mmCIF file of C-alpha atoms in Angstrom:
data_model
loop_
_atom_site.group_PDB
_atom_site.id
_atom_site.type_symbol
_atom_site.label_atom_id
_atom_site.label_comp_id
_atom_site.label_asym_id
_atom_site.label_seq_id
_atom_site.Cartn_x
_atom_site.Cartn_y
_atom_site.Cartn_z
ATOM 1 C CA UNK A 1 0.000 0.000 0.000
ATOM 2 C CA UNK A 2 1.053 3.554 -0.701
ATOM 3 C CA UNK A 3 -1.499 5.745 1.064
ATOM 4 C CA UNK A 4 0.577 8.778 0.020
ATOM 5 C CA UNK A 5 0.945 10.566 3.330
ATOM 6 C CA UNK A 6 0.839 9.993 7.061
ATOM 7 C CA UNK A 7 -2.629 11.392 7.466
ATOM 8 C CA UNK A 8 -4.148 9.114 4.848
ATOM 9 C CA UNK A 9 -2.454 6.203 6.624
ATOM 10 C CA UNK A 10 -4.191 7.213 9.874
ATOM 11 C CA UNK A 11 -7.562 7.423 8.117
ATOM 12 C CA UNK A 12 -6.928 4.081 6.421
ATOM 13 C CA UNK A 13 -6.204 2.464 9.764
ATOM 14 C CA UNK A 14 -9.280 4.076 11.319
ATOM 15 C CA UNK A 15 -11.628 2.624 8.697
ATOM 16 C CA UNK A 16 -9.859 -0.735 8.748
ATOM 17 C CA UNK A 17 -10.537 -0.951 12.487
ATOM 18 C CA UNK A 18 -14.080 0.385 12.116
ATOM 19 C CA UNK A 19 -15.366 -0.048 8.531
ATOM 20 C CA UNK A 20 -18.259 2.292 7.785
ATOM 21 C CA UNK A 21 -20.708 2.233 6.175
ATOM 22 C CA UNK A 22 -21.077 -1.470 6.841
ATOM 23 C CA UNK A 23 -22.090 -3.870 4.085
ATOM 24 C CA UNK A 24 -25.413 -2.862 2.529
ATOM 25 C CA UNK A 25 -28.259 -5.259 3.350
ATOM 26 C CA UNK A 26 -29.677 -4.984 -0.175
ATOM 27 C CA UNK A 27 -28.318 -3.746 -3.498
ATOM 28 C CA UNK A 28 -30.274 -2.968 -6.657
ATOM 29 C CA UNK A 29 -28.849 -3.585 -10.113
ATOM 30 C CA UNK A 30 -30.657 -1.896 -13.062
ATOM 31 C CA UNK A 31 -31.095 -4.221 -16.011
ATOM 32 C CA UNK A 32 -30.765 -1.393 -18.561
ATOM 33 C CA UNK A 33 -27.035 -0.510 -18.750
ATOM 34 C CA UNK A 34 -27.773 2.903 -20.233
ATOM 35 C CA UNK A 35 -30.306 4.085 -17.653
ATOM 36 C CA UNK A 36 -28.087 5.628 -14.983
ATOM 37 C CA UNK A 37 -25.529 7.175 -17.362
ATOM 38 C CA UNK A 38 -28.474 8.935 -19.055
ATOM 39 C CA UNK A 39 -29.947 10.055 -15.726
ATOM 40 C CA UNK A 40 -26.555 11.392 -14.638
ATOM 41 C CA UNK A 41 -26.281 13.384 -17.867
ATOM 42 C CA UNK A 42 -29.761 14.792 -17.254
ATOM 43 C CA UNK A 43 -28.789 15.840 -13.724
ATOM 44 C CA UNK A 44 -26.248 18.278 -15.191
ATOM 45 C CA UNK A 45 -28.669 19.535 -17.837
ATOM 46 C CA UNK A 46 -27.659 17.300 -20.759
ATOM 47 C CA UNK A 47 -30.909 15.922 -22.115
ATOM 48 C CA UNK A 48 -29.140 14.619 -25.230
ATOM 49 C CA UNK A 49 -27.283 12.105 -22.997
ATOM 50 C CA UNK A 50 -23.818 12.942 -24.323
ATOM 51 C CA UNK A 51 -21.892 13.836 -21.140
ATOM 52 C CA UNK A 52 -21.687 10.316 -19.705
ATOM 53 C CA UNK A 53 -21.412 7.375 -22.099
ATOM 54 C CA UNK A 54 -22.519 3.943 -20.844
ATOM 55 C CA UNK A 55 -19.118 2.471 -21.797
ATOM 56 C CA UNK A 56 -16.996 5.231 -20.266
ATOM 57 C CA UNK A 57 -14.377 5.127 -17.511
ATOM 58 C CA UNK A 58 -15.399 5.711 -13.879
ATOM 59 C CA UNK A 59 -13.311 6.257 -10.739
ATOM 60 C CA UNK A 60 -14.764 5.863 -7.243
ATOM 61 C CA UNK A 61 -12.145 7.615 -5.109
ATOM 62 C CA UNK A 62 -12.308 6.640 -1.445
ATOM 63 C CA UNK A 63 -14.788 3.909 -2.310
ATOM 64 C CA UNK A 64 -15.215 2.396 1.154
ATOM 65 C CA UNK A 65 -17.280 -0.765 1.478
ATOM 66 C CA UNK A 66 -20.283 -0.090 -0.788
ATOM 67 C CA UNK A 67 -19.835 2.897 -3.093
ATOM 68 C CA UNK A 68 -17.832 1.103 -5.778
ATOM 69 C CA UNK A 69 -20.330 -1.783 -5.806
ATOM 70 C CA UNK A 70 -23.284 0.566 -6.272
ATOM 71 C CA UNK A 71 -21.491 2.505 -9.001
ATOM 72 C CA UNK A 72 -20.379 -0.619 -10.883
ATOM 73 C CA UNK A 73 -23.938 -1.966 -10.798
ATOM 74 C CA UNK A 74 -25.324 1.304 -12.145
ATOM 75 C CA UNK A 75 -22.653 1.526 -14.868
ATOM 76 C CA UNK A 76 -22.273 -2.130 -15.940
ATOM 77 C CA UNK A 77 -20.820 -1.298 -19.371
ATOM 78 C CA UNK A 78 -18.208 1.070 -17.936
ATOM 79 C CA UNK A 79 -14.708 0.342 -16.668
ATOM 80 C CA UNK A 80 -14.954 1.175 -12.960
ATOM 81 C CA UNK A 81 -11.925 1.667 -10.693
ATOM 82 C CA UNK A 82 -12.437 1.819 -6.929
ATOM 83 C CA UNK A 83 -9.624 3.048 -4.671
ATOM 84 C CA UNK A 84 -9.314 3.412 -0.908
ATOM 85 C CA UNK A 85 -6.572 3.607 1.719
ATOM 86 C CA UNK A 86 -8.371 1.227 4.096
ATOM 87 C CA UNK A 87 -7.325 -2.388 3.711
ATOM 88 C CA UNK A 88 -10.317 -3.573 5.731
ATOM 89 C CA UNK A 89 -12.883 -1.607 3.722
ATOM 90 C CA UNK A 90 -11.382 -2.811 0.434
ATOM 91 C CA UNK A 91 -11.453 -6.424 1.617
ATOM 92 C CA UNK A 92 -15.192 -6.174 2.303
ATOM 93 C CA UNK A 93 -15.750 -4.384 -1.000
ATOM 94 C CA UNK A 94 -13.815 -7.062 -2.883
ATOM 95 C CA UNK A 95 -15.871 -9.758 -1.197
ATOM 96 C CA UNK A 96 -19.014 -8.041 -2.458
ATOM 97 C CA UNK A 97 -17.504 -7.643 -5.931
ATOM 98 C CA UNK A 98 -16.979 -11.381 -6.211
ATOM 99 C CA UNK A 99 -20.410 -12.270 -4.821
ATOM 100 C CA UNK A 100 -22.143 -9.857 -7.207
ATOM 101 C CA UNK A 101 -20.064 -10.927 -10.210
ATOM 102 C CA UNK A 102 -18.931 -7.377 -11.001
ATOM 103 C CA UNK A 103 -16.270 -8.071 -13.605
ATOM 104 C CA UNK A 104 -16.243 -4.399 -14.624
ATOM 105 C CA UNK A 105 -14.877 -3.314 -11.215
ATOM 106 C CA UNK A 106 -11.172 -3.140 -10.338
ATOM 107 C CA UNK A 107 -10.139 -2.329 -6.762
ATOM 108 C CA UNK A 108 -6.835 -0.717 -5.772
ATOM 109 C CA UNK A 109 -5.445 0.155 -2.346
ATOM 110 C CA UNK A 110 -4.354 3.693 -3.019
ATOM 111 C CA UNK A 111 -4.560 7.124 -1.408
ATOM 112 C CA UNK A 112 -5.788 10.087 -3.421
ATOM 113 C CA UNK A 113 -2.477 11.931 -3.335
ATOM 114 C CA UNK A 114 -0.717 8.802 -4.598
ATOM 115 C CA UNK A 115 -3.005 8.664 -7.635
ATOM 116 C CA UNK A 116 -1.360 9.693 -10.893
ATOM 117 C CA UNK A 117 -4.267 9.611 -13.327
ATOM 118 C CA UNK A 118 -4.387 12.152 -16.155
ATOM 119 C CA UNK A 119 -7.653 12.857 -17.974
ATOM 120 C CA UNK A 120 -8.549 9.188 -17.641
ATOM 121 C CA UNK A 121 -12.121 9.254 -16.320
ATOM 122 C CA UNK A 122 -15.477 10.474 -17.621
ATOM 123 C CA UNK A 123 -17.116 10.284 -14.203
ATOM 124 C CA UNK A 124 -15.486 10.468 -10.781
ATOM 125 C CA UNK A 125 -17.259 9.909 -7.458
ATOM 126 C CA UNK A 126 -15.657 11.125 -4.224
ATOM 127 C CA UNK A 127 -18.058 11.442 -1.310
ATOM 128 C CA UNK A 128 -17.129 11.826 2.344
ATOM 129 C CA UNK A 129 -13.363 11.877 1.732
ATOM 130 C CA UNK A 130 -11.990 15.400 1.311
ATOM 131 C CA UNK A 131 -13.237 16.593 4.699
ATOM 132 C CA UNK A 132 -11.094 13.982 6.471
ATOM 133 C CA UNK A 133 -7.785 15.484 5.300
ATOM 134 C CA UNK A 134 -6.068 18.684 6.488
ATOM 135 C CA UNK A 135 -5.183 19.568 2.874
ATOM 136 C CA UNK A 136 -8.336 18.963 0.814
ATOM 137 C CA UNK A 137 -6.939 21.080 -2.040
ATOM 138 C CA UNK A 138 -4.176 18.538 -2.637
ATOM 139 C CA UNK A 139 -6.716 15.742 -2.913
ATOM 140 C CA UNK A 140 -9.115 17.706 -5.100
ATOM 141 C CA UNK A 141 -6.301 18.658 -7.483
ATOM 142 C CA UNK A 142 -5.633 14.966 -8.095
ATOM 143 C CA UNK A 143 -9.319 14.415 -8.831
ATOM 144 C CA UNK A 144 -9.337 17.378 -11.220
ATOM 145 C CA UNK A 145 -6.265 16.048 -13.034
ATOM 146 C CA UNK A 146 -7.945 12.677 -13.535
ATOM 147 C CA UNK A 147 -11.134 14.143 -15.046
ATOM 148 C CA UNK A 148 -11.563 14.257 -18.807
ATOM 149 C CA UNK A 149 -12.382 17.691 -20.284
ATOM 150 C CA UNK A 150 -16.154 17.126 -20.467
ATOM 151 C CA UNK A 151 -16.369 14.763 -17.494
ATOM 152 C CA UNK A 152 -18.468 14.981 -14.338
ATOM 153 C CA UNK A 153 -17.000 14.968 -10.821
ATOM 154 C CA UNK A 154 -19.385 14.174 -7.951
ATOM 155 C CA UNK A 155 -18.169 15.383 -4.544
ATOM 156 C CA UNK A 156 -19.708 15.546 -1.077
ATOM 157 C CA UNK A 157 -18.128 17.391 1.846
ATOM 158 C CA UNK A 158 -19.548 18.062 5.288
ATOM 159 C CA UNK A 159 -21.879 21.034 5.724
ATOM 160 C CA UNK A 160 -20.712 23.328 8.544
ATOM 161 C CA UNK A 161 -24.277 23.805 9.765
ATOM 162 C CA UNK A 162 -24.733 20.035 10.239
ATOM 163 C CA UNK A 163 -21.555 19.396 12.175
ATOM 164 C CA UNK A 164 -21.236 21.971 14.942
ATOM 165 C CA UNK A 165 -21.931 19.548 17.803
ATOM 166 C CA UNK A 166 -19.909 16.560 16.510
ATOM 167 C CA UNK A 167 -16.919 18.822 15.789
ATOM 168 C CA UNK A 168 -17.102 20.368 19.268
ATOM 169 C CA UNK A 169 -17.262 16.895 20.819
ATOM 170 C CA UNK A 170 -14.297 15.688 18.740
ATOM 171 C CA UNK A 171 -12.200 18.668 19.795
ATOM 172 C CA UNK A 172 -13.037 18.169 23.479
ATOM 173 C CA UNK A 173 -12.220 14.471 23.191
ATOM 174 C CA UNK A 174 -8.799 15.182 21.686
ATOM 175 C CA UNK A 175 -8.013 17.601 24.496
ATOM 176 C CA UNK A 176 -8.861 14.930 27.070
ATOM 177 C CA UNK A 177 -7.201 11.975 25.329
ATOM 178 C CA UNK A 178 -3.728 10.929 26.437
ATOM 179 C CA UNK A 179 -2.670 10.321 22.835
ATOM 180 C CA UNK A 180 -4.139 9.825 19.349
ATOM 181 C CA UNK A 181 -4.548 6.083 19.820
ATOM 182 C CA UNK A 182 -6.774 6.597 22.853
ATOM 183 C CA UNK A 183 -9.186 9.054 21.184
ATOM 184 C CA UNK A 184 -11.902 6.450 20.392
ATOM 185 C CA UNK A 185 -11.949 4.981 23.908
ATOM 186 C CA UNK A 186 -11.816 8.461 25.469
ATOM 187 C CA UNK A 187 -14.692 9.611 23.276
ATOM 188 C CA UNK A 188 -16.900 6.673 24.227
ATOM 189 C CA UNK A 189 -16.148 7.233 27.920
ATOM 190 C CA UNK A 190 -16.875 10.950 27.583
ATOM 191 C CA UNK A 191 -20.165 10.282 25.796
ATOM 192 C CA UNK A 192 -21.284 8.022 28.640
ATOM 193 C CA UNK A 193 -20.072 10.374 31.397
ATOM 194 C CA UNK A 194 -21.539 13.698 30.245
ATOM 195 C CA UNK A 195 -24.341 15.288 32.243
ATOM 196 C CA UNK A 196 -25.565 18.127 30.022
ATOM 197 C CA UNK A 197 -28.909 19.613 28.971
ATOM 198 C CA UNK A 198 -28.063 21.226 25.654
ATOM 199 C CA UNK A 199 -28.300 20.483 21.932
ATOM 200 C CA UNK A 200 -24.969 18.621 21.964
ATOM 201 C CA UNK A 201 -26.263 16.267 24.652
ATOM 202 C CA UNK A 202 -29.439 15.626 22.673
ATOM 203 C CA UNK A 203 -27.561 14.864 19.456
ATOM 204 C CA UNK A 204 -25.087 12.690 21.339
ATOM 205 C CA UNK A 205 -27.815 10.667 23.047
ATOM 206 C CA UNK A 206 -29.430 9.969 19.684
ATOM 207 C CA UNK A 207 -26.077 9.029 18.144
ATOM 208 C CA UNK A 208 -25.321 6.548 20.948
ATOM 209 C CA UNK A 209 -28.396 4.563 19.875
ATOM 210 C CA UNK A 210 -26.709 3.867 16.537
ATOM 211 C CA UNK A 211 -24.399 0.899 15.922
ATOM 212 C CA UNK A 212 -20.892 1.563 17.215
ATOM 213 C CA UNK A 213 -19.367 1.869 13.722
ATOM 214 C CA UNK A 214 -21.807 4.647 12.819
ATOM 215 C CA UNK A 215 -21.186 6.498 16.087
ATOM 216 C CA UNK A 216 -17.425 6.148 15.681
ATOM 217 C CA UNK A 217 -17.472 7.500 12.123
ATOM 218 C CA UNK A 218 -19.671 10.479 12.988
ATOM 219 C CA UNK A 219 -18.358 11.492 16.406
ATOM 220 C CA UNK A 220 -14.844 10.053 16.820
ATOM 221 C CA UNK A 221 -13.191 10.515 13.425
ATOM 222 C CA UNK A 222 -9.463 11.361 13.691
ATOM 223 C CA UNK A 223 -9.798 14.454 11.517
ATOM 224 C CA UNK A 224 -12.637 16.539 10.127
ATOM 225 C CA UNK A 225 -13.177 19.748 8.184
ATOM 226 C CA UNK A 226 -16.523 21.352 7.407
ATOM 227 C CA UNK A 227 -17.525 23.786 4.676
ATOM 228 C CA UNK A 228 -20.112 26.377 3.846
ATOM 229 C CA UNK A 229 -21.207 26.249 0.219
ATOM 230 C CA UNK A 230 -19.142 29.392 -0.444
ATOM 231 C CA UNK A 231 -16.037 27.784 1.072
ATOM 232 C CA UNK A 232 -16.641 24.671 -1.012
ATOM 233 C CA UNK A 233 -16.988 26.792 -4.144
ATOM 234 C CA UNK A 234 -13.702 28.585 -3.376
ATOM 235 C CA UNK A 235 -11.936 25.258 -2.807
ATOM 236 C CA UNK A 236 -13.196 23.957 -6.154
ATOM 237 C CA UNK A 237 -12.140 27.074 -8.049
ATOM 238 C CA UNK A 238 -8.618 26.935 -6.581
ATOM 239 C CA UNK A 239 -8.373 23.486 -8.152
ATOM 240 C CA UNK A 240 -9.631 24.550 -11.589
ATOM 241 C CA UNK A 241 -13.175 23.278 -11.031
ATOM 242 C CA UNK A 242 -16.676 24.786 -10.951
ATOM 243 C CA UNK A 243 -19.732 23.749 -8.972
ATOM 244 C CA UNK A 244 -22.128 22.788 -11.752
ATOM 245 C CA UNK A 245 -25.313 21.523 -10.106
ATOM 246 C CA UNK A 246 -26.463 20.255 -6.703
ATOM 247 C CA UNK A 247 -27.150 16.576 -6.217
ATOM 248 C CA UNK A 248 -30.014 15.519 -3.989
ATOM 249 C CA UNK A 249 -28.349 13.165 -1.522
ATOM 250 C CA UNK A 250 -29.875 9.953 -0.166
ATOM 251 C CA UNK A 251 -30.163 11.517 3.310
ATOM 252 C CA UNK A 252 -32.049 14.612 2.116
ATOM 253 C CA UNK A 253 -35.804 14.709 1.800
ATOM 254 C CA UNK A 254 -37.417 15.745 -1.470
ATOM 255 C CA UNK A 255 -38.677 19.190 -0.493
ATOM 256 C CA UNK A 256 -37.308 22.639 -1.294
ATOM 257 C CA UNK A 257 -34.558 22.348 1.307
ATOM 258 C CA UNK A 258 -33.026 19.338 -0.454
ATOM 259 C CA UNK A 259 -33.060 21.306 -3.710
ATOM 260 C CA UNK A 260 -31.114 24.283 -2.333
ATOM 261 C CA UNK A 261 -34.256 26.384 -2.390
ATOM 262 C CA UNK A 262 -36.427 28.393 -0.019
ATOM 263 C CA UNK A 263 -40.078 29.385 -0.317
ATOM 264 C CA UNK A 264 -40.660 33.149 -0.216
ATOM 265 C CA UNK A 265 -44.251 34.368 0.000
ATOM 266 C CA UNK A 266 -43.395 37.839 -1.235
ATOM 267 C CA UNK A 267 -43.423 38.436 -4.977
ATOM 268 C CA UNK A 268 -40.795 41.187 -4.963
ATOM 269 C CA UNK A 269 -38.375 39.188 -2.788
ATOM 270 C CA UNK A 270 -38.986 36.104 -4.881
ATOM 271 C CA UNK A 271 -38.158 38.019 -8.043
ATOM 272 C CA UNK A 272 -34.916 39.315 -6.532
ATOM 273 C CA UNK A 273 -34.046 35.831 -5.291
ATOM 274 C CA UNK A 274 -34.560 34.301 -8.727
ATOM 275 C CA UNK A 275 -32.480 37.073 -10.320
ATOM 276 C CA UNK A 276 -29.435 35.957 -8.299
ATOM 277 C CA UNK A 277 -26.838 33.679 -9.869
ATOM 278 C CA UNK A 278 -26.815 30.046 -8.750
ATOM 279 C CA UNK A 279 -24.040 30.464 -6.190
ATOM 280 C CA UNK A 280 -25.748 33.414 -4.507
ATOM 281 C CA UNK A 281 -29.065 31.550 -4.302
ATOM 282 C CA UNK A 282 -27.291 28.517 -2.810
ATOM 283 C CA UNK A 283 -25.637 30.771 -0.228
ATOM 284 C CA UNK A 284 -28.967 32.396 0.677
ATOM 285 C CA UNK A 285 -30.630 28.989 0.988
ATOM 286 C CA UNK A 286 -27.874 27.601 3.208
ATOM 287 C CA UNK A 287 -27.829 30.668 5.456
ATOM 288 C CA UNK A 288 -31.597 30.586 5.958
ATOM 289 C CA UNK A 289 -32.025 26.820 6.209
ATOM 290 C CA UNK A 290 -28.970 26.471 8.481
ATOM 291 C CA UNK A 291 -28.973 23.005 10.119
ATOM 292 C CA UNK A 292 -31.823 21.969 7.787
ATOM 293 C CA UNK A 293 -29.839 22.854 4.659
ATOM 294 C CA UNK A 294 -28.777 20.043 2.298
ATOM 295 C CA UNK A 295 -25.499 18.194 2.223
ATOM 296 C CA UNK A 296 -22.720 19.951 0.297
ATOM 297 C CA UNK A 297 -23.161 17.373 -2.454
ATOM 298 C CA UNK A 298 -22.493 18.715 -5.934
ATOM 299 C CA UNK A 299 -21.610 17.807 -9.488
ATOM 300 C CA UNK A 300 -18.477 19.668 -10.601
ATOM 301 C CA UNK A 301 -16.916 20.293 -13.997
ATOM 302 C CA UNK A 302 -13.542 21.511 -15.174
ATOM 303 C CA UNK A 303 -13.322 25.296 -15.470
ATOM 304 C CA UNK A 304 -11.786 24.838 -18.937
ATOM 305 C CA UNK A 305 -14.418 22.347 -20.123
ATOM 306 C CA UNK A 306 -15.288 22.872 -23.814
ATOM 307 C CA UNK A 307 -18.975 23.063 -22.919
ATOM 308 C CA UNK A 308 -21.632 25.791 -22.893
ATOM 309 C CA UNK A 309 -22.046 27.702 -19.639
ATOM 310 C CA UNK A 310 -24.200 25.778 -17.181
ATOM 311 C CA UNK A 311 -26.758 27.262 -14.789
ATOM 312 C CA UNK A 312 -30.145 26.487 -13.319
ATOM 313 C CA UNK A 313 -31.622 28.722 -16.013
ATOM 314 C CA UNK A 314 -29.990 26.733 -18.821
ATOM 315 C CA UNK A 315 -30.856 23.401 -17.198
ATOM 316 C CA UNK A 316 -34.487 24.471 -16.785
ATOM 317 C CA UNK A 317 -34.622 25.534 -20.435
ATOM 318 C CA UNK A 318 -33.127 22.226 -21.602
ATOM 319 C CA UNK A 319 -35.638 20.321 -19.472
ATOM 320 C CA UNK A 320 -38.653 22.204 -20.861
ATOM 321 C CA UNK A 321 -37.368 21.809 -24.440
ATOM 322 C CA UNK A 322 -36.807 18.055 -24.096
ATOM 323 C CA UNK A 323 -39.153 15.410 -25.416
ATOM 324 C CA UNK A 324 -39.454 12.643 -22.874
ATOM 325 C CA UNK A 325 -41.251 9.530 -21.727
ATOM 326 C CA UNK A 326 -41.749 7.788 -18.380
ATOM 327 C CA UNK A 327 -39.083 5.279 -17.387
ATOM 328 C CA UNK A 328 -40.305 1.698 -17.593
ATOM 329 C CA UNK A 329 -37.267 -0.293 -16.529
ATOM 330 C CA UNK A 330 -36.453 -3.249 -14.293
ATOM 331 C CA UNK A 331 -33.883 -4.089 -11.644
ATOM 332 C CA UNK A 332 -32.410 -7.131 -9.928
ATOM 333 C CA UNK A 333 -32.294 -7.069 -6.124
ATOM 334 C CA UNK A 334 -29.493 -8.711 -4.152
ATOM 335 C CA UNK A 335 -29.704 -9.414 -0.418
ATOM 336 C CA UNK A 336 -26.902 -10.038 2.076
ATOM 337 C CA UNK A 337 -27.455 -13.445 3.661
ATOM 338 C CA UNK A 338 -24.928 -13.901 6.426
ATOM 339 C CA UNK A 339 -22.030 -16.170 5.570
ATOM 340 C CA UNK A 340 -23.519 -16.822 2.115
ATOM 341 C CA UNK A 341 -22.876 -13.221 1.120
ATOM 342 C CA UNK A 342 -24.956 -11.517 -1.552
ATOM 343 C CA UNK A 343 -27.568 -13.662 -3.264
ATOM 344 C CA UNK A 344 -30.305 -12.725 -5.727
ATOM 345 C CA UNK A 345 -33.490 -11.945 -3.816
ATOM 346 C CA UNK A 346 -35.689 -10.803 -6.727
ATOM 347 C CA UNK A 347 -34.609 -11.521 -10.287
ATOM 348 C CA UNK A 348 -36.612 -8.685 -11.834
ATOM 349 C CA UNK A 349 -38.884 -5.990 -10.427
ATOM 350 C CA UNK A 350 -40.134 -2.658 -11.791
ATOM 351 C CA UNK A 351 -37.936 0.438 -11.697
ATOM 352 C CA UNK A 352 -38.720 3.058 -10.456
ATOM 353 C CA UNK A 353 -40.005 1.566 -7.225
ATOM 354 C CA UNK A 354 -41.732 4.453 -5.460
ATOM 355 C CA UNK A 355 -44.643 6.400 -6.976
ATOM 356 C CA UNK A 356 -44.082 9.819 -8.486
ATOM 357 C CA UNK A 357 -44.642 12.808 -6.184
ATOM 358 C CA UNK A 358 -48.388 13.623 -6.338
ATOM 359 C CA UNK A 359 -47.819 17.178 -7.570
ATOM 360 C CA UNK A 360 -45.967 15.897 -10.659
ATOM 361 C CA UNK A 361 -47.999 12.784 -11.358
ATOM 362 C CA UNK A 362 -50.215 14.396 -14.011
ATOM 363 C CA UNK A 363 -47.160 15.592 -15.945
ATOM 364 C CA UNK A 364 -45.522 12.169 -15.685
ATOM 365 C CA UNK A 365 -48.668 10.391 -16.912
ATOM 366 C CA UNK A 366 -49.093 12.679 -19.927
ATOM 367 C CA UNK A 367 -45.492 12.786 -21.152
ATOM 368 C CA UNK A 368 -45.069 11.742 -24.770
ATOM 369 C CA UNK A 369 -42.221 12.235 -27.272
ATOM 370 C CA UNK A 370 -44.742 14.011 -29.519
ATOM 371 C CA UNK A 371 -44.608 17.058 -27.248
ATOM 372 C CA UNK A 372 -41.853 18.827 -25.366
ATOM 373 C CA UNK A 373 -42.105 18.837 -21.592
ATOM 374 C CA UNK A 374 -42.846 22.565 -21.737
ATOM 375 C CA UNK A 375 -45.680 22.007 -24.206
ATOM 376 C CA UNK A 376 -47.113 19.278 -21.993
ATOM 377 C CA UNK A 377 -47.023 21.633 -19.002
ATOM 378 C CA UNK A 378 -48.899 24.247 -21.031
ATOM 379 C CA UNK A 379 -51.526 21.750 -22.164
ATOM 380 C CA UNK A 380 -52.068 20.675 -18.539
ATOM 381 C CA UNK A 381 -52.030 24.215 -17.173
ATOM 382 C CA UNK A 382 -49.003 23.509 -14.963
ATOM 383 C CA UNK A 383 -46.812 26.385 -13.740
ATOM 384 C CA UNK A 384 -43.337 26.770 -15.224
ATOM 385 C CA UNK A 385 -41.813 29.321 -12.867
ATOM 386 C CA UNK A 386 -38.112 28.702 -12.077
ATOM 387 C CA UNK A 387 -38.648 27.087 -8.678
ATOM 388 C CA UNK A 388 -41.339 24.700 -9.901
ATOM 389 C CA UNK A 389 -39.225 23.661 -12.891
ATOM 390 C CA UNK A 390 -36.187 23.079 -10.650
ATOM 391 C CA UNK A 391 -38.290 20.756 -8.526
ATOM 392 C CA UNK A 392 -39.709 18.987 -11.592
ATOM 393 C CA UNK A 393 -36.224 18.359 -12.943
ATOM 394 C CA UNK A 394 -34.816 17.132 -9.652
ATOM 395 C CA UNK A 395 -37.758 14.919 -8.745
ATOM 396 C CA UNK A 396 -38.372 13.390 -12.168
ATOM 397 C CA UNK A 397 -35.156 13.178 -14.203
ATOM 398 C CA UNK A 398 -32.181 12.478 -11.902
ATOM 399 C CA UNK A 399 -30.467 9.332 -10.544
ATOM 400 C CA UNK A 400 -32.232 9.831 -7.195
ATOM 401 C CA UNK A 401 -35.639 10.170 -8.881
ATOM 402 C CA UNK A 402 -35.457 7.960 -12.015
ATOM 403 C CA UNK A 403 -38.922 8.592 -13.445
ATOM 404 C CA UNK A 404 -38.341 10.301 -16.797
ATOM 405 C CA UNK A 405 -35.856 9.940 -19.649
ATOM 406 C CA UNK A 406 -35.614 12.373 -22.508
ATOM 407 C CA UNK A 407 -35.840 10.994 -26.016
ATOM 408 C CA UNK A 408 -32.870 12.585 -27.819
ATOM 409 C CA UNK A 409 -33.542 13.824 -31.330
#
């Protein structure tokens, strides 16, 4: 192993001792190899499905136990590389790879700063990694170097507003611990010994009900940084990258908050809000939503990408101009069965699984390639103001809400 620096070695050892997330109980494999590449393209406003090819190259950087498996299942025609510094996490991931028969997935024990890829990948996933290193710029620069000119980089870093209490607890634990090795045991003892009546105590009590690996990851991590969306944007731009579009994370609900949006019941304020550029609106939303704001989970692009400028306005326009149809796909479900590992639970079941949000059901039911989405909205008398269209796009045409695929001309 070459984890590249001492800090990555510490993180690798931490997750080897306490792998998290643990092995997923179920995994879903879409039977259409082109479905998720198309949905990913749509998420960044490409309704011609050109940004991410089904047979492209994908890197899951800091893949942990499950992320590379999920990505390889969703991109079965792609060459997928998963890397991590944790020997224990990679061992569990490799076990899953074999059980699931994922021949398109290659795993490597490698730290981000040891990676020497150059414009090799069309799609890179790096979630929950950069905020565990004191020099996130160094890591992000390696990701940027590995991205092809028109590629998509998906990154998640901790939101400052979510992490005030865990960070305070971590800092207090380090001050009390005799040395770095004793931080986990000191933290558990401190959690059990505290007699407080504040928000930290409430969050801590809830966290202690979780399995130990989850508590350890969230409250006892050896190192942690947090970011506001403006700080994340600045970090990206220092590395030659731009925040392109927010991704609705699996832990966010599907309301306005998860879409980096706020409801304003004042027409003049709403007009001024919508006149702001994307970054300013995201800042306003995060400041007002505070601890209820979404994860800092974004799709990024290279600043020098030979692509048209991207914004919510352009993505909304592309969505309304697209001709589309409801997704009618299928998926195979795998279940983890103890020592047997992953086994097929359901050979084929409909995808999507959950029903469309009630407010968009009429649009979904009436979509036809004969009409653009905008024309269908007009025929149904549906509003097409910017906020409504943002919600339509996010909750109908993205990997998290796989209900609609455009029909490219």
